[in-house]
Amino acid sequence: KLIKPPVTLEKGDGNGITNIKVSPTNKFIATTSAEIPKSIFIWNLDNFMISTILIFKTDVHQINWSPQEDVLSALTESNILY
C-alpha cells in the first residue's frame, strides 16, 4: 500500500520526531528530531534504512519535498533555505 503525500507531523511535544515528510514518489521519508535538531534523516522506504543524514550548523525548522520530484528543501534557524 502506498503512502499518499503529503503525510506530515510537525511541532511535536519536544521529544522524538518533530517533522515527517513523505517524498512525492513514495521512495523516501525525511524526518527531523527534537534530540538532534541540526539534522535531517532521509529514510529509504525500499529497505526501511537511513540512506542519508544531513547535518546543519543551526537547528532545522522546516522540511518539504518538491511536489513532483525527490528534491528536499530545509529551512534552518538562521533563516537559510537549502
PDB file of N, CA and C in Angstrom:
ATOM      1  N   LYS A   1       0.851  -1.174   0.000  1.00  0.00           N
ATOM      2  CA  LYS A   1       0.000   0.000   0.000  1.00  0.00           C
ATOM      3  C   LYS A   1       0.894   1.232   0.000  1.00  0.00           C
ATOM      4  N   LEU A   2       0.644   2.161  -0.911  1.00  0.00           N
ATOM      5  CA  LEU A   2       1.432   3.383  -0.999  1.00  0.00           C
ATOM      6  C   LEU A   2       0.942   4.406   0.004  1.00  0.00           C
ATOM      7  N   ILE A   3       1.878   5.184   0.511  1.00  0.00           N
ATOM      8  CA  ILE A   3       1.547   6.300   1.397  1.00  0.00           C
ATOM      9  C   ILE A   3       1.210   7.488   0.513  1.00  0.00           C
ATOM     10  N   LYS A   4       0.101   8.118   0.780  1.00  0.00           N
ATOM     11  CA  LYS A   4      -0.323   9.252  -0.028  1.00  0.00           C
ATOM     12  C   LYS A   4       0.252  10.556   0.527  1.00  0.00           C
ATOM     13  N   PRO A   5       1.137  11.222  -0.223  1.00  0.00           N
ATOM     14  CA  PRO A   5       1.631  12.514   0.240  1.00  0.00           C
ATOM     15  C   PRO A   5       0.502  13.540   0.205  1.00  0.00           C
ATOM     16  N   PRO A   6       0.512  14.596   0.965  1.00  0.00           N
ATOM     17  CA  PRO A   6       1.513  14.849   1.983  1.00  0.00           C
ATOM     18  C   PRO A   6       1.135  14.220   3.318  1.00  0.00           C
ATOM     19  N   VAL A   7       2.041  13.438   3.878  1.00  0.00           N
ATOM     20  CA  VAL A   7       1.906  12.938   5.247  1.00  0.00           C
ATOM     21  C   VAL A   7       2.826  13.824   6.080  1.00  0.00           C
ATOM     22  N   THR A   8       2.278  14.485   7.070  1.00  0.00           N
ATOM     23  CA  THR A   8       3.037  15.491   7.793  1.00  0.00           C
ATOM     24  C   THR A   8       2.773  15.402   9.283  1.00  0.00           C
ATOM     25  N   LEU A   9       3.831  15.504  10.056  1.00  0.00           N
ATOM     26  CA  LEU A   9       3.742  15.682  11.505  1.00  0.00           C
ATOM     27  C   LEU A   9       4.711  16.798  11.834  1.00  0.00           C
ATOM     28  N   GLU A  10       4.212  17.862  12.443  1.00  0.00           N
ATOM     29  CA  GLU A  10       5.074  18.986  12.780  1.00  0.00           C
ATOM     30  C   GLU A  10       4.832  19.444  14.204  1.00  0.00           C
ATOM     31  N   LYS A  11       5.840  20.128  14.755  1.00  0.00           N
ATOM     32  CA  LYS A  11       5.751  20.727  16.084  1.00  0.00           C
ATOM     33  C   LYS A  11       5.338  19.715  17.133  1.00  0.00           C
ATOM     34  N   GLY A  12       6.226  18.763  17.365  1.00  0.00           N
ATOM     35  CA  GLY A  12       5.983  17.725  18.358  1.00  0.00           C
ATOM     36  C   GLY A  12       5.987  18.267  19.775  1.00  0.00           C
ATOM     37  N   ASP A  13       5.953  17.393  20.742  1.00  0.00           N
ATOM     38  CA  ASP A  13       5.876  17.768  22.154  1.00  0.00           C
ATOM     39  C   ASP A  13       7.251  18.039  22.756  1.00  0.00           C
ATOM     40  N   GLY A  14       8.283  18.143  21.922  1.00  0.00           N
ATOM     41  CA  GLY A  14       9.629  18.394  22.423  1.00  0.00           C
ATOM     42  C   GLY A  14      10.464  17.140  22.513  1.00  0.00           C
ATOM     43  N   ASN A  15       9.867  15.982  22.295  1.00  0.00           N
ATOM     44  CA  ASN A  15      10.579  14.707  22.331  1.00  0.00           C
ATOM     45  C   ASN A  15      10.328  13.958  21.036  1.00  0.00           C
ATOM     46  N   GLY A  16      11.340  13.255  20.571  1.00  0.00           N
ATOM     47  CA  GLY A  16      11.163  12.390  19.409  1.00  0.00           C
ATOM     48  C   GLY A  16      11.134  13.145  18.093  1.00  0.00           C
ATOM     49  N   ILE A  17      10.389  12.602  17.145  1.00  0.00           N
ATOM     50  CA  ILE A  17      10.317  13.143  15.791  1.00  0.00           C
ATOM     51  C   ILE A  17       9.489  14.427  15.790  1.00  0.00           C
ATOM     52  N   THR A  18      10.029  15.459  15.134  1.00  0.00           N
ATOM     53  CA  THR A  18       9.322  16.733  15.064  1.00  0.00           C
ATOM     54  C   THR A  18       8.740  17.017  13.690  1.00  0.00           C
ATOM     55  N   ASN A  19       9.257  16.388  12.649  1.00  0.00           N
ATOM     56  CA  ASN A  19       8.726  16.513  11.285  1.00  0.00           C
ATOM     57  C   ASN A  19       8.845  15.173  10.575  1.00  0.00           C
ATOM     58  N   ILE A  20       7.826  14.837   9.809  1.00  0.00           N
ATOM     59  CA  ILE A  20       7.875  13.678   8.914  1.00  0.00           C
ATOM     60  C   ILE A  20       7.280  14.126   7.590  1.00  0.00           C
ATOM     61  N   LYS A  21       8.039  13.915   6.509  1.00  0.00           N
ATOM     62  CA  LYS A  21       7.548  14.265   5.180  1.00  0.00           C
ATOM     63  C   LYS A  21       7.851  13.108   4.236  1.00  0.00           C
ATOM     64  N   VAL A  22       6.844  12.679   3.498  1.00  0.00           N
ATOM     65  CA  VAL A  22       6.981  11.601   2.519  1.00  0.00           C
ATOM     66  C   VAL A  22       7.242  12.216   1.153  1.00  0.00           C
ATOM     67  N   SER A  23       8.225  11.670   0.441  1.00  0.00           N
ATOM     68  CA  SER A  23       8.545  12.197  -0.886  1.00  0.00           C
ATOM     69  C   SER A  23       7.395  11.911  -1.854  1.00  0.00           C
ATOM     70  N   PRO A  24       7.270  12.706  -2.915  1.00  0.00           N
ATOM     71  CA  PRO A  24       6.150  12.525  -3.850  1.00  0.00           C
ATOM     72  C   PRO A  24       6.179  11.198  -4.597  1.00  0.00           C
ATOM     73  N   THR A  25       7.340  10.550  -4.677  1.00  0.00           N
ATOM     74  CA  THR A  25       7.432   9.254  -5.348  1.00  0.00           C
ATOM     75  C   THR A  25       7.243   8.081  -4.384  1.00  0.00           C
ATOM     76  N   ASN A  26       7.040   8.405  -3.091  1.00  0.00           N
ATOM     77  CA  ASN A  26       6.904   7.379  -2.052  1.00  0.00           C
ATOM     78  C   ASN A  26       8.146   6.515  -1.892  1.00  0.00           C
ATOM     79  N   LYS A  27       9.304   7.023  -2.273  1.00  0.00           N
ATOM     80  CA  LYS A  27      10.559   6.278  -2.121  1.00  0.00           C
ATOM     81  C   LYS A  27      11.291   6.627  -0.827  1.00  0.00           C
ATOM     82  N   PHE A  28      11.026   7.843  -0.292  1.00  0.00           N
ATOM     83  CA  PHE A  28      11.777   8.327   0.861  1.00  0.00           C
ATOM     84  C   PHE A  28      10.867   8.998   1.885  1.00  0.00           C
ATOM     85  N   ILE A  29      11.328   8.993   3.138  1.00  0.00           N
ATOM     86  CA  ILE A  29      10.724   9.795   4.201  1.00  0.00           C
ATOM     87  C   ILE A  29      11.849  10.636   4.784  1.00  0.00           C
ATOM     88  N   ALA A  30      11.590  11.919   4.967  1.00  0.00           N
ATOM     89  CA  ALA A  30      12.536  12.810   5.640  1.00  0.00           C
ATOM     90  C   ALA A  30      11.986  13.096   7.030  1.00  0.00           C
ATOM     91  N   THR A  31      12.859  13.024   8.040  1.00  0.00           N
ATOM     92  CA  THR A  31      12.439  13.285   9.413  1.00  0.00           C
ATOM     93  C   THR A  31      13.435  14.217  10.100  1.00  0.00           C
ATOM     94  N   THR A  32      12.925  14.959  11.084  1.00  0.00           N
ATOM     95  CA  THR A  32      13.781  15.712  11.995  1.00  0.00           C
ATOM     96  C   THR A  32      13.427  15.276  13.411  1.00  0.00           C
ATOM     97  N   SER A  33      14.354  15.520  14.321  1.00  0.00           N
ATOM     98  CA  SER A  33      14.203  15.031  15.685  1.00  0.00           C
ATOM     99  C   SER A  33      14.512  16.129  16.695  1.00  0.00           C
ATOM    100  N   ALA A  34      13.751  16.157  17.780  1.00  0.00           N
ATOM    101  CA  ALA A  34      13.999  17.113  18.859  1.00  0.00           C
ATOM    102  C   ALA A  34      15.349  16.848  19.525  1.00  0.00           C
ATOM    103  N   GLU A  35      15.771  15.598  19.567  1.00  0.00           N
ATOM    104  CA  GLU A  35      17.032  15.250  20.217  1.00  0.00           C
ATOM    105  C   GLU A  35      18.246  15.648  19.390  1.00  0.00           C
ATOM    106  N   ILE A  36      18.090  15.729  18.067  1.00  0.00           N
ATOM    107  CA  ILE A  36      19.189  16.089  17.163  1.00  0.00           C
ATOM    108  C   ILE A  36      18.649  17.147  16.201  1.00  0.00           C
ATOM    109  N   PRO A  37      18.399  18.368  16.683  1.00  0.00           N
ATOM    110  CA  PRO A  37      17.681  19.371  15.891  1.00  0.00           C
ATOM    111  C   PRO A  37      18.434  19.945  14.699  1.00  0.00           C
ATOM    112  N   LYS A  38      19.714  19.684  14.592  1.00  0.00           N
ATOM    113  CA  LYS A  38      20.502  20.198  13.470  1.00  0.00           C
ATOM    114  C   LYS A  38      20.619  19.182  12.336  1.00  0.00           C
ATOM    115  N   SER A  39      19.849  18.122  12.392  1.00  0.00           N
ATOM    116  CA  SER A  39      19.981  17.039  11.409  1.00  0.00           C
ATOM    117  C   SER A  39      18.655  16.694  10.748  1.00  0.00           C
ATOM    118  N   ILE A  40      18.768  16.217   9.507  1.00  0.00           N
ATOM    119  CA  ILE A  40      17.643  15.643   8.768  1.00  0.00           C
ATOM    120  C   ILE A  40      18.030  14.214   8.434  1.00  0.00           C
ATOM    121  N   PHE A  41      17.139  13.280   8.711  1.00  0.00           N
ATOM    122  CA  PHE A  41      17.345  11.871   8.376  1.00  0.00           C
ATOM    123  C   PHE A  41      16.461  11.532   7.181  1.00  0.00           C
ATOM    124  N   ILE A  42      17.061  10.968   6.143  1.00  0.00           N
ATOM    125  CA  ILE A  42      16.298  10.543   4.968  1.00  0.00           C
ATOM    126  C   ILE A  42      16.306   9.024   4.947  1.00  0.00           C
ATOM    127  N   TRP A  43      15.102   8.469   5.000  1.00  0.00           N
ATOM    128  CA  TRP A  43      14.886   7.019   5.078  1.00  0.00           C
ATOM    129  C   TRP A  43      14.465   6.494   3.718  1.00  0.00           C
ATOM    130  N   ASN A  44      15.057   5.380   3.307  1.00  0.00           N
ATOM    131  CA  ASN A  44      14.690   4.704   2.067  1.00  0.00           C
ATOM    132  C   ASN A  44      13.546   3.740   2.384  1.00  0.00           C
ATOM    133  N   LEU A  45      12.408   3.902   1.730  1.00  0.00           N
ATOM    134  CA  LEU A  45      11.261   3.039   2.017  1.00  0.00           C
ATOM    135  C   LEU A  45      11.351   1.666   1.355  1.00  0.00           C
ATOM    136  N   ASP A  46      12.321   1.469   0.455  1.00  0.00           N
ATOM    137  CA  ASP A  46      12.515   0.135  -0.132  1.00  0.00           C
ATOM    138  C   ASP A  46      13.079  -0.845   0.892  1.00  0.00           C
ATOM    139  N   ASN A  47      13.981  -0.347   1.771  1.00  0.00           N
ATOM    140  CA  ASN A  47      14.607  -1.240   2.746  1.00  0.00           C
ATOM    141  C   ASN A  47      14.452  -0.753   4.192  1.00  0.00           C
ATOM    142  N   PHE A  48      13.728   0.365   4.381  1.00  0.00           N
ATOM    143  CA  PHE A  48      13.476   0.937   5.709  1.00  0.00           C
ATOM    144  C   PHE A  48      14.760   1.226   6.485  1.00  0.00           C
ATOM    145  N   MET A  49      15.769   1.710   5.755  1.00  0.00           N
ATOM    146  CA  MET A  49      17.043   2.083   6.370  1.00  0.00           C
ATOM    147  C   MET A  49      17.325   3.550   6.078  1.00  0.00           C
ATOM    148  N   ILE A  50      18.138   4.168   6.932  1.00  0.00           N
ATOM    149  CA  ILE A  50      18.549   5.542   6.686  1.00  0.00           C
ATOM    150  C   ILE A  50      19.488   5.552   5.490  1.00  0.00           C
ATOM    151  N   SER A  51      19.170   6.386   4.500  1.00  0.00           N
ATOM    152  CA  SER A  51      20.044   6.478   3.331  1.00  0.00           C
ATOM    153  C   SER A  51      20.962   7.690   3.410  1.00  0.00           C
ATOM    154  N   THR A  52      20.525   8.757   4.126  1.00  0.00           N
ATOM    155  CA  THR A  52      21.326   9.977   4.219  1.00  0.00           C
ATOM    156  C   THR A  52      21.032  10.681   5.536  1.00  0.00           C
ATOM    157  N   ILE A  53      22.055  11.278   6.113  1.00  0.00           N
ATOM    158  CA  ILE A  53      21.888  12.173   7.254  1.00  0.00           C
ATOM    159  C   ILE A  53      22.510  13.506   6.858  1.00  0.00           C
ATOM    160  N   LEU A  54      21.697  14.556   6.887  1.00  0.00           N
ATOM    161  CA  LEU A  54      22.168  15.904   6.580  1.00  0.00           C
ATOM    162  C   LEU A  54      22.356  16.652   7.898  1.00  0.00           C
ATOM    163  N   ILE A  55      23.501  17.271   8.089  1.00  0.00           N
ATOM    164  CA  ILE A  55      23.805  17.971   9.337  1.00  0.00           C
ATOM    165  C   ILE A  55      24.064  19.446   9.019  1.00  0.00           C
ATOM    166  N   PHE A  56      23.396  20.317   9.762  1.00  0.00           N
ATOM    167  CA  PHE A  56      23.482  21.755   9.559  1.00  0.00           C
ATOM    168  C   PHE A  56      24.143  22.426  10.760  1.00  0.00           C
ATOM    169  N   LYS A  57      24.545  23.681  10.609  1.00  0.00           N
ATOM    170  CA  LYS A  57      25.165  24.427  11.708  1.00  0.00           C
ATOM    171  C   LYS A  57      24.133  24.909  12.723  1.00  0.00           C
ATOM    172  N   THR A  58      22.890  25.129  12.277  1.00  0.00           N
ATOM    173  CA  THR A  58      21.821  25.586  13.173  1.00  0.00           C
ATOM    174  C   THR A  58      20.636  24.634  13.077  1.00  0.00           C
ATOM    175  N   ASP A  59      19.684  24.776  13.990  1.00  0.00           N
ATOM    176  CA  ASP A  59      18.518  23.889  14.034  1.00  0.00           C
ATOM    177  C   ASP A  59      17.704  23.962  12.750  1.00  0.00           C
ATOM    178  N   VAL A  60      17.168  22.834  12.347  1.00  0.00           N
ATOM    179  CA  VAL A  60      16.281  22.752  11.188  1.00  0.00           C
ATOM    180  C   VAL A  60      14.854  23.021  11.679  1.00  0.00           C
ATOM    181  N   HIS A  61      14.200  23.999  11.070  1.00  0.00           N
ATOM    182  CA  HIS A  61      12.842  24.351  11.482  1.00  0.00           C
ATOM    183  C   HIS A  61      11.770  23.730  10.594  1.00  0.00           C
ATOM    184  N   GLN A  62      12.025  23.650   9.288  1.00  0.00           N
ATOM    185  CA  GLN A  62      11.028  23.087   8.372  1.00  0.00           C
ATOM    186  C   GLN A  62      11.724  22.276   7.295  1.00  0.00           C
ATOM    187  N   ILE A  63      11.024  21.246   6.828  1.00  0.00           N
ATOM    188  CA  ILE A  63      11.471  20.469   5.674  1.00  0.00           C
ATOM    189  C   ILE A  63      10.273  20.267   4.753  1.00  0.00           C
ATOM    190  N   ASN A  64      10.535  20.240   3.456  1.00  0.00           N
ATOM    191  CA  ASN A  64       9.482  19.992   2.467  1.00  0.00           C
ATOM    192  C   ASN A  64      10.080  19.369   1.224  1.00  0.00           C
ATOM    193  N   TRP A  65       9.372  18.416   0.663  1.00  0.00           N
ATOM    194  CA  TRP A  65       9.748  17.831  -0.619  1.00  0.00           C
ATOM    195  C   TRP A  65       9.147  18.676  -1.730  1.00  0.00           C
ATOM    196  N   SER A  66       9.811  18.695  -2.863  1.00  0.00           N
ATOM    197  CA  SER A  66       9.217  19.267  -4.071  1.00  0.00           C
ATOM    198  C   SER A  66       7.941  18.476  -4.364  1.00  0.00           C
ATOM    199  N   PRO A  67       6.900  19.100  -4.888  1.00  0.00           N
ATOM    200  CA  PRO A  67       5.653  18.358  -5.138  1.00  0.00           C
ATOM    201  C   PRO A  67       5.753  17.284  -6.221  1.00  0.00           C
ATOM    202  N   GLN A  68       6.762  17.375  -7.096  1.00  0.00           N
ATOM    203  CA  GLN A  68       6.799  16.450  -8.226  1.00  0.00           C
ATOM    204  C   GLN A  68       8.037  15.566  -8.315  1.00  0.00           C
ATOM    205  N   GLU A  69       9.055  15.837  -7.487  1.00  0.00           N
ATOM    206  CA  GLU A  69      10.260  15.016  -7.551  1.00  0.00           C
ATOM    207  C   GLU A  69      10.917  14.929  -6.179  1.00  0.00           C
ATOM    208  N   ASP A  70      11.854  14.014  -6.049  1.00  0.00           N
ATOM    209  CA  ASP A  70      12.505  13.772  -4.761  1.00  0.00           C
ATOM    210  C   ASP A  70      13.623  14.783  -4.490  1.00  0.00           C
ATOM    211  N   VAL A  71      13.222  16.038  -4.351  1.00  0.00           N
ATOM    212  CA  VAL A  71      14.136  17.122  -4.010  1.00  0.00           C
ATOM    213  C   VAL A  71      13.622  17.719  -2.708  1.00  0.00           C
ATOM    214  N   LEU A  72      14.485  17.761  -1.704  1.00  0.00           N
ATOM    215  CA  LEU A  72      14.098  18.214  -0.372  1.00  0.00           C
ATOM    216  C   LEU A  72      14.629  19.620  -0.111  1.00  0.00           C
ATOM    217  N   SER A  73      13.798  20.462   0.501  1.00  0.00           N
ATOM    218  CA  SER A  73      14.259  21.778   0.955  1.00  0.00           C
ATOM    219  C   SER A  73      14.203  21.817   2.475  1.00  0.00           C
ATOM    220  N   ALA A  74      15.078  22.635   3.062  1.00  0.00           N
ATOM    221  CA  ALA A  74      15.133  22.755   4.511  1.00  0.00           C
ATOM    222  C   ALA A  74      15.327  24.212   4.878  1.00  0.00           C
ATOM    223  N   LEU A  75      14.584  24.663   5.888  1.00  0.00           N
ATOM    224  CA  LEU A  75      14.739  25.997   6.444  1.00  0.00           C
ATOM    225  C   LEU A  75      15.340  25.873   7.831  1.00  0.00           C
ATOM    226  N   THR A  76      16.459  26.573   8.055  1.00  0.00           N
ATOM    227  CA  THR A  76      17.155  26.469   9.345  1.00  0.00           C
ATOM    228  C   THR A  76      16.863  27.667  10.234  1.00  0.00           C
ATOM    229  N   GLU A  77      17.305  27.567  11.462  1.00  0.00           N
ATOM    230  CA  GLU A  77      17.126  28.626  12.450  1.00  0.00           C
ATOM    231  C   GLU A  77      17.744  29.946  12.008  1.00  0.00           C
ATOM    232  N   SER A  78      18.788  29.884  11.194  1.00  0.00           N
ATOM    233  CA  SER A  78      19.443  31.087  10.706  1.00  0.00           C
ATOM    234  C   SER A  78      18.731  31.680   9.479  1.00  0.00           C
ATOM    235  N   ASN A  79      17.514  31.188   9.190  1.00  0.00           N
ATOM    236  CA  ASN A  79      16.692  31.655   8.068  1.00  0.00           C
ATOM    237  C   ASN A  79      17.350  31.436   6.719  1.00  0.00           C
ATOM    238  N   ILE A  80      18.128  30.376   6.619  1.00  0.00           N
ATOM    239  CA  ILE A  80      18.718  29.982   5.341  1.00  0.00           C
ATOM    240  C   ILE A  80      17.908  28.824   4.792  1.00  0.00           C
ATOM    241  N   LEU A  81      17.511  28.944   3.517  1.00  0.00           N
ATOM    242  CA  LEU A  81      16.767  27.883   2.847  1.00  0.00           C
ATOM    243  C   LEU A  81      17.727  27.085   1.979  1.00  0.00           C
ATOM    244  N   TYR A  82      17.782  25.784   2.222  1.00  0.00           N
ATOM    245  CA  TYR A  82      18.639  24.883   1.451  1.00  0.00           C
ATOM    246  C   TYR A  82      17.797  24.053   0.520  1.00  0.00           C
TER     247      TYR A  82
END
